[in-house]
Amino acid sequence: MVIFKNVTKTFGRHAVISDMNLEISRGQLAVLIGPSGCGKTTTLKLINRLQDLTSGNIFVDGKDISETNPVELRRSIGYVIQQIGLFPNMTIEQNIEVVPRLLKYPKEKCHERTRELLDMVGMEPSKYLGRYPFELSGGQQQRIGVLRALATSPPLMLMDEPFGALDPITRDSLQDEIKKLQKSLGITIVFVTHDMDEAIKLADVIILMKDGKIVQKAPPEELLANPANGFVREFTGKKRIKANYDLDLVHEIMNPSVVVVTKEKGFAGSLDLMRKRNVDSLVVIDDAGHLEGVITVEALLGAAKRKRIGTIGEVELLKVPTIDQYAQARDAFSIIIEKKLPFLLVVDNNNRLKGIVTKTSVVKALASIVWKDENNE
Ligand SMILES: Nc1ncnc2c1ncn2[C@@H]1O[C@H](COP(=O)(O)OP(=O)(O)O)[C@@H](O)[C@H]1O
Ligand SMILES: [Mg+2]
């Protein structure tokens, strides 16, 4: 969706971005992070041509942006900054519809979209459409800023520390909302922050920058587990967490509540359970709690196409890797990351199921250690 090819940006003699190569895939939420002055804001502004690059090429959606009209380009890319800049003398409705009206979208369509957007973030349209920005809280104003950027359904959004000025609780709920919006709308987001907690929470991929260069690009769990060098380790807090996280054992970080069934469970009941608990596989145990295997929703539906399934004992179970409850948590993390597993089942020395370590729990465990340490300082 966004490609940087040998991009350099200099101000005077100072190279703010030097020879940057970068690829952000469609539908990804990529977080740019790094110390103040490392070039994050400049990187965003190069994408929507608020700044022009000195050399190299940037492609958005396959098109070299140097060949597009900057004004049109900017209108086709959502842009949200910290000082959201709602127009104080316009209502919320007028604020959200600024760009769609500029683009001469039909009035009715604009109104419909605005209502839809307000609904998406749980702001009752009839209550808010006619209000003015000063009548809203800081968090609500920032929400409107995000909606304004979404009004034309741009496939790409650039967000520059959009939640930096908000209190932690409002910030947290806006982070949840943006993640939800991104997934449901399938948009690509390039999000700038200098806050590692925010990056860990939001990112599909984290791009860590220093002095106008990319130091490491990796999914959060990988960045935390395998920092490329001392700078990354320092920045992610790994140095400080290392000691703790070496000591944790699998049973201390696992989730003990696993969605389990026995072989006697019926076909419909199993599907129902998956739906209710929002999982795509079930762990099968015997009456004494011994692990028998895993059954995925695909396997279950696949088998049902071939023959009539009474109980899930009639379907072949999947063998999955396990780890002992007293193994090092670190080893569980490495196995999940290296083998790209969605989860790892935890057993005792009699192969009885004890819990589950998921990809998400890896990130959470690592992040909570980072937080803990920072609070202690
Ligand atoms: N318009 C400009 N003129 C000169 N220098 C600039 C300009 N904009 C940014 N810089 C410099 O470029 C560097 C990167 O800035 P910026 O991209 O804003 O960093 P970040 O967003 O990571 O804090 C800084 O050293 C900053 O002083
Ligand atoms: Mg900045």
XYZ file of C-alpha atoms and ligand atoms in Angstrom:
405
model
C 0.000 0.000 0.000
C 2.859 2.374 0.895
C 6.358 1.846 -0.470
C 9.467 3.967 0.181
C 12.353 3.452 -2.244
C 15.650 5.033 -1.175
C 13.870 8.079 0.213
C 15.981 10.949 1.500
C 14.741 14.250 2.877
C 17.140 17.016 3.787
C 16.515 20.378 5.397
C 19.481 22.483 4.369
C 22.443 20.181 4.820
C 20.792 18.075 7.488
C 19.378 14.701 6.339
C 16.220 14.141 8.361
C 15.335 10.940 6.494
C 18.212 9.079 4.946
C 17.872 6.457 2.262
C 14.738 4.930 3.742
C 13.272 1.739 2.304
C 9.948 0.606 3.635
C 6.911 -1.432 2.669
C 3.574 -1.277 4.437
C 1.024 -3.806 3.251
C -2.629 -3.161 2.592
C -4.826 -3.481 5.677
C -1.917 -3.205 8.098
C -1.717 -0.914 11.069
C 1.929 0.129 11.031
C 3.246 2.108 13.980
C 6.205 4.456 13.514
C 7.985 4.940 16.801
C 11.237 6.489 17.919
C 12.728 9.297 19.986
C 11.683 12.886 19.453
C 13.224 14.390 16.329
C 13.983 11.047 14.646
C 11.812 11.931 11.644
C 8.417 10.335 12.314
C 6.302 13.368 11.456
C 8.417 14.089 8.397
C 7.898 10.497 7.208
C 4.108 10.968 7.365
C 4.240 14.341 5.660
C 6.241 12.869 2.813
C 3.443 10.355 2.216
C 0.744 12.992 1.732
C 3.140 15.521 0.192
C 2.877 18.099 2.930
C 6.653 17.853 2.477
C 8.396 17.034 -0.759
C 11.171 14.480 -0.711
C 14.720 15.317 -1.753
C 15.438 12.060 -3.561
C 13.932 8.604 -3.992
C 10.343 7.527 -4.635
C 7.210 6.932 -2.632
C 4.402 4.797 -4.008
C 0.883 4.832 -2.621
C -1.357 2.115 -3.969
C 1.171 1.440 -6.739
C 1.301 5.051 -7.946
C 4.399 7.230 -7.652
C 3.112 10.175 -5.614
C 5.420 12.634 -7.379
C 3.146 12.136 -10.377
C -0.071 12.868 -8.522
C -1.623 16.220 -7.775
C -0.740 17.017 -4.135
C -4.164 18.421 -3.310
C -5.976 15.420 -4.738
C -3.517 13.093 -3.024
C -4.139 14.760 0.329
C -7.898 14.512 -0.074
C -7.625 10.804 -0.758
C -5.584 10.119 2.384
C -6.992 10.588 5.887
C -4.809 12.694 8.172
C -5.242 13.036 11.921
C -2.932 15.088 14.124
C -2.788 15.864 17.824
C -4.256 19.359 17.594
C -7.174 18.153 15.643
C -8.229 21.593 14.483
C -11.982 21.287 14.252
C -13.512 24.445 12.842
C -14.906 26.202 15.928
C -17.732 27.975 14.122
C -19.009 24.876 12.341
C -21.262 22.200 13.808
C -20.056 18.631 14.242
C -21.963 17.658 11.113
C -20.375 20.446 9.065
C -16.942 19.569 10.422
C -17.223 15.924 9.410
C -18.563 16.834 5.975
C -15.928 19.396 5.024
C -14.009 17.217 2.572
C -16.937 15.228 1.150
C -18.689 18.519 0.342
C -15.516 19.902 -1.226
C -15.487 16.793 -3.370
C -19.111 17.532 -4.261
C -20.481 14.285 -2.887
C -24.295 14.330 -2.961
C -25.716 15.958 0.182
C -27.882 12.989 1.105
C -24.949 10.607 0.883
C -22.845 12.884 3.096
C -25.538 13.049 5.756
C -26.011 9.304 5.713
C -22.281 8.674 6.037
C -21.940 11.168 8.907
C -24.677 9.439 10.868
C -23.121 6.072 10.205
C -19.720 7.307 11.417
C -21.123 8.778 14.642
C -22.935 5.511 15.302
C -19.689 3.607 14.826
C -18.067 5.391 17.761
C -21.180 5.321 19.905
C -22.044 9.031 19.641
C -25.801 9.412 19.207
C -26.183 11.393 15.926
C -29.347 13.255 16.946
C -27.545 14.468 20.036
C -24.252 15.565 18.491
C -24.830 16.595 14.851
C -25.850 20.160 15.713
C -23.338 20.772 18.483
C -20.237 22.914 18.248
C -16.717 21.688 19.070
C -16.485 23.701 22.313
C -19.481 21.752 23.625
C -17.536 18.472 23.429
C -14.852 17.006 25.683
C -11.282 16.670 24.411
C -11.795 12.973 23.772
C -15.022 13.581 21.840
C -13.347 16.274 19.744
C -10.542 13.884 18.878
C -13.126 11.249 17.915
C -14.728 13.751 15.543
C -11.284 14.444 14.104
C -10.890 10.744 13.366
C -14.373 10.573 11.823
C -13.666 13.617 9.674
C -10.625 11.815 8.302
C -12.772 8.728 7.635
C -15.611 10.634 5.958
C -14.464 9.977 2.401
C -13.657 6.302 3.201
C -9.953 6.699 2.438
C -8.092 3.415 2.033
C -5.105 4.978 3.839
C -4.954 6.992 7.071
C -1.986 8.829 8.528
C -2.179 9.531 12.243
C 0.451 11.654 14.019
C 0.323 11.157 17.796
C -3.451 11.603 17.566
C -4.148 10.678 21.186
C -1.091 12.330 22.744
C -3.009 15.090 24.493
C -5.723 12.904 26.018
C -6.038 11.466 29.508
C -5.081 7.771 29.820
C -8.636 6.423 30.038
C -9.969 8.330 27.023
C -6.809 7.435 25.183
C -7.271 3.771 25.922
C -10.831 3.713 24.634
C -9.904 5.636 21.473
C -7.123 3.137 20.835
C -9.668 0.323 21.070
C -11.974 2.175 18.688
C -9.329 2.861 16.081
C -8.226 -0.760 16.099
C -11.840 -1.866 15.651
C -12.478 0.649 12.860
C -9.294 -0.383 11.089
C -10.235 -4.066 11.149
C -13.873 -3.570 10.171
C -13.120 -1.062 7.386
C -10.005 -2.887 6.199
C -8.016 0.333 5.927
C -4.256 0.790 6.094
C -3.021 3.043 8.889
C 0.383 4.582 9.468
C 0.335 5.671 13.099
C 3.030 7.750 14.789
C 3.678 7.596 18.514
C 6.607 7.819 20.907
C 4.803 5.619 23.421
C 5.777 1.947 23.392
C 2.598 0.834 25.228
C 0.483 2.410 22.520
C 2.606 0.806 19.807
C 2.363 -2.644 21.380
C -1.370 -2.336 21.728
C -2.138 -1.110 18.220
C 0.500 -2.350 15.835
C 0.423 -5.174 13.362
C 3.958 -4.082 12.682
C 6.229 -1.675 14.568
C 8.779 0.416 12.691
C 11.387 1.699 15.113
C 13.297 4.753 13.855
C 16.429 6.552 14.961
C 18.113 9.547 13.312
C 16.061 9.268 10.125
C 16.709 5.559 9.666
C 14.732 2.399 10.353
C 16.406 0.362 13.063
C 13.956 -2.539 13.129
C 10.618 -3.434 11.566
C 8.767 -6.329 13.205
C 5.475 -7.378 14.788
C 5.309 -6.311 18.474
C 5.941 -9.742 19.965
C 8.979 -10.256 17.782
C 10.392 -6.798 18.499
C 10.105 -7.463 22.222
C 11.504 -10.982 22.057
C 14.236 -10.427 19.465
C 15.443 -6.825 19.511
C 17.871 -6.193 16.650
C 20.372 -4.270 18.759
C 21.022 -2.414 22.002
C 19.033 0.627 20.922
C 15.894 -1.462 20.327
C 16.405 -3.273 23.611
C 16.724 0.009 25.431
C 13.732 1.500 23.691
C 11.437 -1.456 24.344
C 12.636 -1.750 27.916
C 13.950 -5.240 27.332
C 17.097 -4.579 29.340
C 15.026 -3.923 32.421
C 12.566 -6.748 31.891
C 15.136 -9.374 30.992
C 15.784 -10.419 34.591
C 12.100 -10.914 35.436
C 11.124 -12.563 32.305
C 13.878 -15.112 32.598
C 12.382 -16.269 35.872
C 8.757 -16.645 34.786
C 7.514 -20.170 34.256
C 4.895 -21.202 31.757
C 2.193 -21.866 34.376
C 2.600 -18.315 35.713
C 1.826 -16.658 32.405
C -0.567 -19.167 30.790
C -4.331 -18.798 30.586
C -5.749 -21.675 32.663
C -9.209 -21.500 31.143
C -9.198 -23.389 27.867
C -12.288 -24.145 25.817
C -12.369 -27.959 26.062
C -14.669 -30.795 25.023
C -14.624 -34.566 25.273
C -15.047 -36.907 22.309
C -18.692 -37.449 23.233
C -19.557 -33.846 22.417
C -22.065 -33.570 19.573
C -21.405 -31.886 16.240
C -23.878 -29.016 16.586
C -22.987 -28.449 20.229
C -19.318 -28.124 19.308
C -19.958 -25.536 16.618
C -22.195 -23.667 18.996
C -19.508 -23.652 21.675
C -16.941 -22.270 19.225
C -19.276 -19.500 18.231
C -20.182 -18.620 21.806
C -16.605 -18.582 23.061
C -15.311 -16.972 19.863
C -12.627 -19.596 19.168
C -11.793 -21.403 15.937
C -10.697 -24.633 17.544
C -11.554 -26.804 20.524
C -9.168 -28.772 22.699
C -10.260 -32.370 23.195
C -9.544 -34.087 26.516
C -10.609 -37.386 28.054
C -12.577 -37.751 31.289
C -9.373 -37.612 33.351
C -8.249 -34.398 31.654
C -5.574 -35.939 29.417
C -4.966 -34.090 26.191
C -6.200 -35.965 23.125
C -5.783 -33.366 20.410
C -7.371 -30.365 18.799
C -10.238 -29.988 16.399
C -10.550 -26.943 14.177
C -13.753 -25.517 12.808
C -12.496 -26.214 9.265
C -11.800 -29.866 10.055
C -15.198 -30.242 11.665
C -17.090 -28.669 8.770
C -14.925 -30.514 6.246
C -15.710 -33.882 7.838
C -19.400 -33.042 8.020
C -19.455 -32.523 4.266
C -18.211 -36.061 3.691
C -20.360 -37.910 6.189
C -22.896 -37.411 8.914
C -21.120 -36.514 12.165
C -22.769 -37.535 15.427
C -20.023 -36.767 17.945
C -16.626 -35.197 17.386
C -14.953 -38.480 18.347
C -15.722 -39.492 14.751
C -13.424 -36.787 13.374
C -9.668 -37.149 13.222
C -7.976 -34.977 15.827
C -5.027 -32.727 15.146
C -1.830 -33.334 17.116
C -0.364 -30.036 18.329
C 2.892 -29.110 20.085
C 2.738 -28.873 23.885
C 4.960 -27.476 26.605
C 5.423 -28.518 30.220
C 3.862 -26.245 32.833
C 7.218 -25.805 34.587
C 9.166 -24.915 31.449
C 10.544 -21.382 31.055
C 7.987 -18.885 29.769
C 10.745 -17.616 27.508
C 10.896 -20.988 25.753
C 7.143 -20.957 25.167
C 7.457 -17.489 23.613
C 10.297 -18.591 21.333
C 8.428 -21.670 20.135
C 5.311 -19.629 19.339
C 7.281 -16.960 17.509
C 9.651 -19.266 15.642
C 7.066 -21.859 14.619
C 4.442 -19.154 14.000
C 1.901 -20.999 16.148
C -1.391 -19.389 17.133
C -1.112 -21.081 20.547
C 0.753 -23.629 22.584
C -0.981 -26.030 24.977
C 0.422 -26.448 28.466
C 0.439 -29.926 30.078
C 1.719 -31.581 33.246
C 4.055 -34.565 33.245
C 1.069 -36.895 32.790
C -0.069 -35.075 29.651
C -3.014 -33.545 31.486
C -4.115 -30.193 30.060
C -3.237 -27.245 32.320
C -3.672 -24.169 30.173
C -2.888 -22.340 26.980
C -0.329 -19.751 25.909
C -1.573 -17.714 22.962
C 0.210 -15.267 20.690
C -1.712 -12.500 22.402
C -0.659 -13.676 25.829
C 2.959 -13.477 24.745
C 2.524 -9.814 23.892
C 0.537 -9.173 27.058
C 3.023 -10.920 29.309
C 5.909 -8.995 27.803
C 4.051 -5.704 27.859
C 2.886 -6.079 31.455
C 6.472 -6.617 32.520
C 7.486 -3.456 30.695
C 4.690 -1.527 32.424
C 5.431 -2.957 35.834
C 9.027 -1.867 35.602
C 8.241 1.597 34.400
C 5.844 2.161 37.271
C 8.495 1.123 39.758
C 10.901 3.787 38.636
N 10.533 22.389 8.250
C 11.680 21.991 8.832
N 12.817 22.699 8.642
C 13.962 22.298 9.203
N 14.093 21.214 9.976
C 12.995 20.486 10.214
C 11.729 20.829 9.658
N 10.811 19.923 10.065
C 11.469 19.045 10.838
N 12.787 19.381 10.935
C 13.809 18.633 11.677
O 13.767 17.307 11.235
C 13.988 16.407 12.295
C 12.838 15.414 12.377
O 11.658 16.095 12.738
P 10.254 15.345 12.889
O 9.979 14.580 11.668
O 9.253 16.358 13.285
O 10.565 14.358 14.091
P 9.575 13.530 15.053
O 8.190 13.637 14.530
O 10.123 12.144 15.024
O 9.732 14.130 16.406
C 14.162 17.254 13.531
O 15.556 17.415 13.757
C 13.533 18.562 13.156
O 14.121 19.618 13.859
Mg 6.445 14.440 15.416
